[in-house]
PDB file of C-alpha atoms in Angstrom:
ATOM      1  CA  ALA A  18       8.690   3.411  -9.008  1.00  0.00           C
ATOM      2  CA  GLN A  19       9.223   1.989  -5.897  1.00  0.00           C
ATOM      3  CA  SER A  20       9.174  -1.644  -5.108  1.00  0.00           C
ATOM      4  CA  VAL A  21      10.583  -4.198  -2.611  1.00  0.00           C
ATOM      5  CA  THR A  22      12.016  -7.223  -2.742  1.00  0.00           C
ATOM      6  CA  GLN A  23      12.021  -9.608  -0.282  1.00  0.00           C
ATOM      7  CA  LEU A  24      14.834 -12.555  -0.894  1.00  0.00           C
ATOM      8  CA  GLY A  25      13.020 -15.930   1.042  1.00  0.00           C
ATOM      9  CA  SER A  26       9.988 -16.324   1.997  1.00  0.00           C
ATOM     10  CA  HIS A  27      11.305 -18.575   4.185  1.00  0.00           C
ATOM     11  CA  VAL A  28      13.867 -18.417   6.786  1.00  0.00           C
ATOM     12  CA  SER A  29      15.297 -20.827   9.459  1.00  0.00           C
ATOM     13  CA  VAL A  30      17.079 -21.020  12.293  1.00  0.00           C
ATOM     14  CA  SER A  31      18.391 -22.051  15.507  1.00  0.00           C
ATOM     15  CA  GLU A  32      17.298 -19.922  18.489  1.00  0.00           C
ATOM     16  CA  GLY A  33      20.490 -18.480  19.183  1.00  0.00           C
ATOM     17  CA  ALA A  34      21.544 -18.305  15.910  1.00  0.00           C
ATOM     18  CA  LEU A  35      21.855 -14.752  13.381  1.00  0.00           C
ATOM     19  CA  VAL A  36      18.723 -13.581  11.801  1.00  0.00           C
ATOM     20  CA  LEU A  37      19.559 -12.495   8.715  1.00  0.00           C
ATOM     21  CA  LEU A  38      16.484 -11.403   6.311  1.00  0.00           C
ATOM     22  CA  ARG A  39      17.499  -9.509   3.361  1.00  0.00           C
ATOM     23  CA  CYS A  40      15.513  -6.117   1.651  1.00  0.00           C
ATOM     24  CA  ASN A  41      15.965  -4.367  -1.401  1.00  0.00           C
ATOM     25  CA  TYR A  42      14.935  -2.064  -2.462  1.00  0.00           C
ATOM     26  CA  SER A  43      13.906   0.144  -6.087  1.00  0.00           C
ATOM     27  CA  SER A  44      12.946   4.243  -5.502  1.00  0.00           C
ATOM     28  CA  SER A  45      12.947   7.214  -7.780  1.00  0.00           C
ATOM     29  CA  VAL A  46      13.545   9.469  -4.781  1.00  0.00           C
ATOM     30  CA  PRO A  47      15.284   9.318  -1.270  1.00  0.00           C
ATOM     31  CA  PRO A  48      13.270   6.522   0.274  1.00  0.00           C
ATOM     32  CA  TYR A  49      11.344   6.205   4.143  1.00  0.00           C
ATOM     33  CA  LEU A  50      12.449   1.678   4.422  1.00  0.00           C
ATOM     34  CA  PHE A  51      10.414   0.430   7.041  1.00  0.00           C
ATOM     35  CA  TRP A  52      10.510  -3.124   8.807  1.00  0.00           C
ATOM     36  CA  TYR A  53       7.495  -4.673  10.025  1.00  0.00           C
ATOM     37  CA  VAL A  54       6.127  -7.584  11.734  1.00  0.00           C
ATOM     38  CA  GLN A  55       3.455  -9.754  11.744  1.00  0.00           C
ATOM     39  CA  TYR A  56       2.050 -12.232  14.494  1.00  0.00           C
ATOM     40  CA  PRO A  57      -0.257 -14.925  13.380  1.00  0.00           C
ATOM     41  CA  ASN A  58      -3.376 -13.962  13.800  1.00  0.00           C
ATOM     42  CA  GLN A  59      -1.994  -9.706  14.859  1.00  0.00           C
ATOM     43  CA  GLY A  60      -1.923  -7.234  12.692  1.00  0.00           C
ATOM     44  CA  LEU A  61       1.223  -5.432  11.802  1.00  0.00           C
ATOM     45  CA  GLN A  62       3.988  -3.440  13.985  1.00  0.00           C
ATOM     46  CA  LEU A  63       6.590  -1.860  13.181  1.00  0.00           C
ATOM     47  CA  LEU A  64       9.987  -2.451  14.139  1.00  0.00           C
ATOM     48  CA  LEU A  65      11.779  -0.209  13.208  1.00  0.00           C
ATOM     49  CA  LYS A  66      12.587   2.677  10.279  1.00  0.00           C
ATOM     50  CA  TYR A  67      14.845   4.397   7.999  1.00  0.00           C
ATOM     51  CA  THR A  68      14.342   7.945   7.392  1.00  0.00           C
ATOM     52  CA  THR A  69      17.588  10.290   7.630  1.00  0.00           C
ATOM     53  CA  GLY A  70      20.465  10.507   9.418  1.00  0.00           C
ATOM     54  CA  ALA A  71      21.961   7.026  11.065  1.00  0.00           C
ATOM     55  CA  THR A  72      22.405   4.720   8.275  1.00  0.00           C
ATOM     56  CA  LEU A  73      22.479   1.704  11.207  1.00  0.00           C
ATOM     57  CA  VAL A  74      18.977   1.736  12.660  1.00  0.00           C
ATOM     58  CA  LYS A  75      18.187   0.236  15.820  1.00  0.00           C
ATOM     59  CA  GLY A  76      14.312  -0.912  16.093  1.00  0.00           C
ATOM     60  CA  ILE A  77      12.577  -3.693  18.850  1.00  0.00           C
ATOM     61  CA  ASN A  78      12.893  -6.865  20.560  1.00  0.00           C
ATOM     62  CA  GLY A  79      17.122  -6.392  19.837  1.00  0.00           C
ATOM     63  CA  PHE A  80      16.714  -5.937  15.654  1.00  0.00           C
ATOM     64  CA  GLU A  81      18.606  -3.871  13.631  1.00  0.00           C
ATOM     65  CA  ALA A  82      18.726  -2.452   9.549  1.00  0.00           C
ATOM     66  CA  GLU A  83      21.344  -1.287   7.631  1.00  0.00           C
ATOM     67  CA  PHE A  84      20.656   1.473   5.502  1.00  0.00           C
ATOM     68  CA  LYS A  85      22.570   0.857   1.988  1.00  0.00           C
ATOM     69  CA  LYS A  86      22.525   3.300  -0.312  1.00  0.00           C
ATOM     70  CA  SER A  87      24.975   1.663  -3.187  1.00  0.00           C
ATOM     71  CA  GLU A  88      22.947  -1.134  -2.961  1.00  0.00           C
ATOM     72  CA  THR A  89      19.799  -0.152  -2.504  1.00  0.00           C
ATOM     73  CA  SER A  90      19.291  -2.867   1.042  1.00  0.00           C
ATOM     74  CA  PHE A  91      17.709  -2.573   4.446  1.00  0.00           C
ATOM     75  CA  HIS A  92      18.597  -5.833   5.073  1.00  0.00           C
ATOM     76  CA  LEU A  93      17.688  -6.288   8.519  1.00  0.00           C
ATOM     77  CA  THR A  94      19.272  -8.346  11.489  1.00  0.00           C
ATOM     78  CA  LYS A  95      19.245  -9.830  15.358  1.00  0.00           C
ATOM     79  CA  PRO A  96      22.201 -11.286  16.873  1.00  0.00           C
ATOM     80  CA  SER A  97      20.728 -14.213  18.660  1.00  0.00           C
ATOM     81  CA  ALA A  98      16.845 -15.742  17.180  1.00  0.00           C
ATOM     82  CA  HIS A  99      14.426 -16.087  20.144  1.00  0.00           C
ATOM     83  CA  MET A 100      11.386 -18.430  19.319  1.00  0.00           C
ATOM     84  CA  SER A 101       8.963 -15.632  19.657  1.00  0.00           C
ATOM     85  CA  ASP A 102      10.532 -14.153  17.010  1.00  0.00           C
ATOM     86  CA  ALA A 103       9.481 -16.155  15.194  1.00  0.00           C
ATOM     87  CA  ALA A 104       6.656 -14.559  13.075  1.00  0.00           C
ATOM     88  CA  GLU A 105       6.512 -12.682   9.363  1.00  0.00           C
ATOM     89  CA  TYR A 106       8.159  -9.790   9.059  1.00  0.00           C
ATOM     90  CA  PHE A 107       7.612  -6.787   5.799  1.00  0.00           C
ATOM     91  CA  CYS A 108       9.841  -4.819   3.924  1.00  0.00           C
ATOM     92  CA  ALA A 109       8.383  -2.079   2.662  1.00  0.00           C
ATOM     93  CA  VAL A 110       9.319   1.735   1.095  1.00  0.00           C
ATOM     94  CA  SER A 111       7.367   5.152   1.292  1.00  0.00           C
ATOM     95  CA  ASP A 112       7.041   8.047  -0.641  1.00  0.00           C
ATOM     96  CA  SER A 113       6.789  10.515   2.496  1.00  0.00           C
ATOM     97  CA  SER A 114      10.672  12.223   1.489  1.00  0.00           C
ATOM     98  CA  VAL A 115       9.382  14.476  -0.785  1.00  0.00           C
ATOM     99  CA  SER A 116       7.536  17.132  -0.283  1.00  0.00           C
ATOM    100  CA  SER A 117       3.923  15.586  -2.521  1.00  0.00           C
ATOM    101  CA  ASN A 118       4.129  12.306  -0.048  1.00  0.00           C
ATOM    102  CA  THR A 119       1.138  10.139   1.046  1.00  0.00           C
ATOM    103  CA  GLY A 120       2.614   7.786   3.487  1.00  0.00           C
ATOM    104  CA  LYS A 121       1.053   5.117   1.202  1.00  0.00           C
ATOM    105  CA  LEU A 122       3.316   1.721   2.028  1.00  0.00           C
ATOM    106  CA  ILE A 123       4.462  -0.498  -1.169  1.00  0.00           C
ATOM    107  CA  PHE A 124       5.604  -4.055   1.022  1.00  0.00           C
ATOM    108  CA  GLY A 125       7.260  -6.867  -0.019  1.00  0.00           C
ATOM    109  CA  GLN A 126       6.039  -9.883   0.197  1.00  0.00           C
ATOM    110  CA  GLY A 127       7.308 -10.415   3.261  1.00  0.00           C
ATOM    111  CA  THR A 128       9.784 -13.480   4.964  1.00  0.00           C
ATOM    112  CA  THR A 129       8.778 -16.549   7.600  1.00  0.00           C
ATOM    113  CA  LEU A 130      11.066 -15.985  10.094  1.00  0.00           C
ATOM    114  CA  GLN A 131      11.312 -19.783  11.702  1.00  0.00           C
ATOM    115  CA  VAL A 132      13.233 -20.588  14.919  1.00  0.00           C
ATOM    116  CA  LYS A 133      14.048 -24.202  15.646  1.00  0.00           C
ATOM    117  CA  PRO A 134      14.964 -24.913  19.284  1.00  0.00           C
TER     118      PRO A 134
ATOM    119  CA  ASP B  23      -2.245  -2.266  20.811  1.00  0.00           C
ATOM    120  CA  SER B  24      -2.040  -0.398  18.129  1.00  0.00           C
ATOM    121  CA  GLY B  25      -4.599   1.960  19.219  1.00  0.00           C
ATOM    122  CA  VAL B  26      -6.518   1.038  15.509  1.00  0.00           C
ATOM    123  CA  THR B  27      -9.465  -0.452  15.701  1.00  0.00           C
ATOM    124  CA  GLN B  28     -11.649  -2.491  13.343  1.00  0.00           C
ATOM    125  CA  THR B  29     -14.973  -4.433  12.792  1.00  0.00           C
ATOM    126  CA  PRO B  30     -15.846  -6.773  12.228  1.00  0.00           C
ATOM    127  CA  LYS B  31     -12.333  -9.210  13.020  1.00  0.00           C
ATOM    128  CA  HIS B  32     -14.527 -12.215  11.037  1.00  0.00           C
ATOM    129  CA  LEU B  33     -16.688 -11.715   8.025  1.00  0.00           C
ATOM    130  CA  ILE B  34     -17.850 -14.631   5.644  1.00  0.00           C
ATOM    131  CA  THR B  35     -20.226 -13.315   3.231  1.00  0.00           C
ATOM    132  CA  ALA B  36     -21.209 -15.017  -0.460  1.00  0.00           C
ATOM    133  CA  THR B  37     -20.739 -13.809  -3.408  1.00  0.00           C
ATOM    134  CA  GLY B  38     -22.589 -10.855  -4.973  1.00  0.00           C
ATOM    135  CA  GLN B  39     -23.089  -9.464  -1.409  1.00  0.00           C
ATOM    136  CA  ARG B  40     -21.688  -6.272  -0.245  1.00  0.00           C
ATOM    137  CA  VAL B  41     -20.033  -5.764   2.907  1.00  0.00           C
ATOM    138  CA  THR B  42     -18.995  -2.583   5.657  1.00  0.00           C
ATOM    139  CA  LEU B  43     -15.473  -2.578   6.910  1.00  0.00           C
ATOM    140  CA  ARG B  44     -15.399  -0.155   9.806  1.00  0.00           C
ATOM    141  CA  CYS B  45     -11.758   1.783  11.693  1.00  0.00           C
ATOM    142  CA  SER B  46     -11.172   3.776  13.445  1.00  0.00           C
ATOM    143  CA  PRO B  47      -7.618   5.792  13.950  1.00  0.00           C
ATOM    144  CA  ARG B  48      -5.282   6.057  17.378  1.00  0.00           C
ATOM    145  CA  SER B  49      -6.963   9.600  18.876  1.00  0.00           C
ATOM    146  CA  GLY B  50      -4.998  13.090  17.380  1.00  0.00           C
ATOM    147  CA  ASP B  51      -4.416  10.512  13.771  1.00  0.00           C
ATOM    148  CA  LEU B  52      -5.458  12.375  10.731  1.00  0.00           C
ATOM    149  CA  SER B  53      -4.882   9.504   7.783  1.00  0.00           C
ATOM    150  CA  VAL B  54      -6.402   6.247   7.351  1.00  0.00           C
ATOM    151  CA  TYR B  55      -5.146   3.501   5.014  1.00  0.00           C
ATOM    152  CA  TRP B  56      -6.841   0.703   3.775  1.00  0.00           C
ATOM    153  CA  TYR B  57      -4.336  -2.187   3.241  1.00  0.00           C
ATOM    154  CA  GLN B  58      -5.557  -5.519   1.284  1.00  0.00           C
ATOM    155  CA  GLN B  59      -3.557  -9.425   2.352  1.00  0.00           C
ATOM    156  CA  SER B  60      -3.920 -11.695   0.256  1.00  0.00           C
ATOM    157  CA  LEU B  61      -1.805 -14.644  -0.754  1.00  0.00           C
ATOM    158  CA  ASP B  62      -1.400 -14.556  -4.308  1.00  0.00           C
ATOM    159  CA  GLN B  63      -1.017  -9.866  -4.194  1.00  0.00           C
ATOM    160  CA  GLY B  64       0.388  -9.749  -0.297  1.00  0.00           C
ATOM    161  CA  LEU B  65       0.000  -6.622   0.932  1.00  0.00           C
ATOM    162  CA  GLN B  66      -1.302  -4.033  -1.541  1.00  0.00           C
ATOM    163  CA  PHE B  67      -1.881  -0.058  -0.828  1.00  0.00           C
ATOM    164  CA  LEU B  68      -6.150  -0.201  -1.505  1.00  0.00           C
ATOM    165  CA  ILE B  69      -6.512   3.685  -0.621  1.00  0.00           C
ATOM    166  CA  GLN B  70      -5.445   6.758   1.860  1.00  0.00           C
ATOM    167  CA  TYR B  71      -7.886   9.137   3.407  1.00  0.00           C
ATOM    168  CA  TYR B  72      -6.484  12.522   4.963  1.00  0.00           C
ATOM    169  CA  ASN B  73      -8.626  14.643   7.143  1.00  0.00           C
ATOM    170  CA  GLY B  74     -11.416  14.084   5.476  1.00  0.00           C
ATOM    171  CA  GLU B  75      -9.567  14.271   1.407  1.00  0.00           C
ATOM    172  CA  GLU B  76      -8.686  10.886  -0.286  1.00  0.00           C
ATOM    173  CA  ARG B  77      -5.058  11.558  -0.757  1.00  0.00           C
ATOM    174  CA  ALA B  78      -3.736   8.656  -2.660  1.00  0.00           C
ATOM    175  CA  LYS B  79      -5.333   5.816  -4.785  1.00  0.00           C
ATOM    176  CA  GLY B  80      -3.819   2.086  -5.320  1.00  0.00           C
ATOM    177  CA  ASN B  81      -4.936  -0.223  -6.424  1.00  0.00           C
ATOM    178  CA  ILE B  82      -8.740  -0.535  -5.333  1.00  0.00           C
ATOM    179  CA  LEU B  83     -11.596  -2.050  -7.273  1.00  0.00           C
ATOM    180  CA  GLU B  84     -14.394  -0.441  -8.813  1.00  0.00           C
ATOM    181  CA  ARG B  85     -16.496  -2.259  -6.676  1.00  0.00           C
ATOM    182  CA  PHE B  86     -14.604  -0.682  -3.481  1.00  0.00           C
ATOM    183  CA  SER B  87     -14.758   2.359  -2.173  1.00  0.00           C
ATOM    184  CA  ALA B  88     -14.255   3.786   1.142  1.00  0.00           C
ATOM    185  CA  GLN B  89     -14.430   7.604   2.966  1.00  0.00           C
ATOM    186  CA  GLN B  90     -13.503   8.947   5.680  1.00  0.00           C
ATOM    187  CA  PHE B  91     -15.679  10.974   8.394  1.00  0.00           C
ATOM    188  CA  PRO B  92     -16.107  13.573  10.289  1.00  0.00           C
ATOM    189  CA  ASP B  93     -15.120  12.145  13.120  1.00  0.00           C
ATOM    190  CA  LEU B  94     -12.245  10.634  11.690  1.00  0.00           C
ATOM    191  CA  HIS B  95     -13.444   7.263  11.565  1.00  0.00           C
ATOM    192  CA  SER B  96     -13.671   5.159   7.748  1.00  0.00           C
ATOM    193  CA  GLU B  97     -15.166   2.500   6.044  1.00  0.00           C
ATOM    194  CA  LEU B  98     -14.175   0.693   2.907  1.00  0.00           C
ATOM    195  CA  ASN B  99     -16.833  -0.364   1.315  1.00  0.00           C
ATOM    196  CA  LEU B 100     -17.001  -4.066  -0.498  1.00  0.00           C
ATOM    197  CA  SER B 101     -19.427  -4.468  -3.215  1.00  0.00           C
ATOM    198  CA  SER B 102     -20.280  -7.316  -5.300  1.00  0.00           C
ATOM    199  CA  LEU B 103     -18.479  -9.256  -3.683  1.00  0.00           C
ATOM    200  CA  GLU B 104     -16.299 -12.868  -5.442  1.00  0.00           C
ATOM    201  CA  LEU B 105     -14.099 -15.512  -4.228  1.00  0.00           C
ATOM    202  CA  GLY B 106     -10.923 -13.589  -4.860  1.00  0.00           C
ATOM    203  CA  ASP B 107     -12.254 -10.593  -2.624  1.00  0.00           C
ATOM    204  CA  SER B 108     -11.809 -12.876   0.586  1.00  0.00           C
ATOM    205  CA  ALA B 109      -8.276 -11.554   2.181  1.00  0.00           C
ATOM    206  CA  LEU B 110      -7.422  -9.312   5.538  1.00  0.00           C
ATOM    207  CA  TYR B 111      -8.481  -6.110   5.268  1.00  0.00           C
ATOM    208  CA  PHE B 112      -6.367  -3.749   7.556  1.00  0.00           C
ATOM    209  CA  CYS B 113      -6.452  -0.027   8.482  1.00  0.00           C
ATOM    210  CA  ALA B 114      -4.158   1.920   9.348  1.00  0.00           C
ATOM    211  CA  SER B 115      -3.812   5.389  10.699  1.00  0.00           C
ATOM    212  CA  SER B 116      -0.842   8.152  11.093  1.00  0.00           C
ATOM    213  CA  VAL B 117      -0.760  11.266  12.631  1.00  0.00           C
ATOM    214  CA  ASP B 118       0.145  13.099   9.282  1.00  0.00           C
ATOM    215  CA  GLN B 119       0.782  12.427   5.843  1.00  0.00           C
ATOM    216  CA  GLY B 120       2.861   9.657   6.396  1.00  0.00           C
ATOM    217  CA  ARG B 121       6.127  11.177   7.457  1.00  0.00           C
ATOM    218  CA  ASN B 122       5.293   9.612  10.674  1.00  0.00           C
ATOM    219  CA  THR B 123       4.462   6.379  12.562  1.00  0.00           C
ATOM    220  CA  ILE B 124       1.963   4.490  10.655  1.00  0.00           C
ATOM    221  CA  TYR B 125       0.235   2.059  13.032  1.00  0.00           C
ATOM    222  CA  PHE B 126      -1.791  -1.333  11.593  1.00  0.00           C
ATOM    223  CA  GLY B 127      -5.362  -2.327  13.157  1.00  0.00           C
ATOM    224  CA  GLU B 128      -4.926  -6.618  13.143  1.00  0.00           C
ATOM    225  CA  GLY B 129      -7.694  -6.200  10.393  1.00  0.00           C
ATOM    226  CA  SER B 130     -10.940  -7.477   9.544  1.00  0.00           C
ATOM    227  CA  TRP B 131     -10.274 -11.203   7.665  1.00  0.00           C
ATOM    228  CA  LEU B 132     -13.026 -11.056   4.926  1.00  0.00           C
ATOM    229  CA  THR B 133     -14.588 -14.891   3.686  1.00  0.00           C
ATOM    230  CA  VAL B 134     -16.447 -14.375   0.585  1.00  0.00           C
ATOM    231  CA  VAL B 135     -18.173 -17.720   0.037  1.00  0.00           C
TER     232      VAL B 135
END
């Protein structure tokens, strides 16, 4: 079975500081990995995804994530936080890599990012 | 705007009642997914339909049912509602069975009183 663990339900950084949100996954098949962001009272927006190929994935709004198979991790980073980055971030894994894929996403519990002025 | 449309945006109803949540997927998308987001359970996958057929089932209660119609819109029916069913229900869609990006709607807030 697939699962996702996000370390830290709340992360607080100062504006301009590095953002690091941690995600570890468990999957019996090659995983597809995703980061979604949820702003208050809005739906989920895809930040980036890893399917195959290059392990460093660049997404929208300056975010990037690196797939590390040996560490079963997919941490999300941004070099310099902006006030507008304050939101909840979700890491997710799917079984889309196999022929019997369903595309269903298994989400972590989410990390709330606070950005202080 | 993801292109996935959900109605209603907010709904307040009493215990024991039945409600229907509606979802219109992005134009051209054949898969529809339903998720429940609550404080205690987080984001949970409920069910997926692909081109009218049930494709995958998750933690969906027997009191809940869904269907996807020939025009590809979907409905999630919640019956015999309990206080614990209060949650944000998301619909999502993708062009295929999941290899391409899955787009989420803004959700339907259900409050059971």
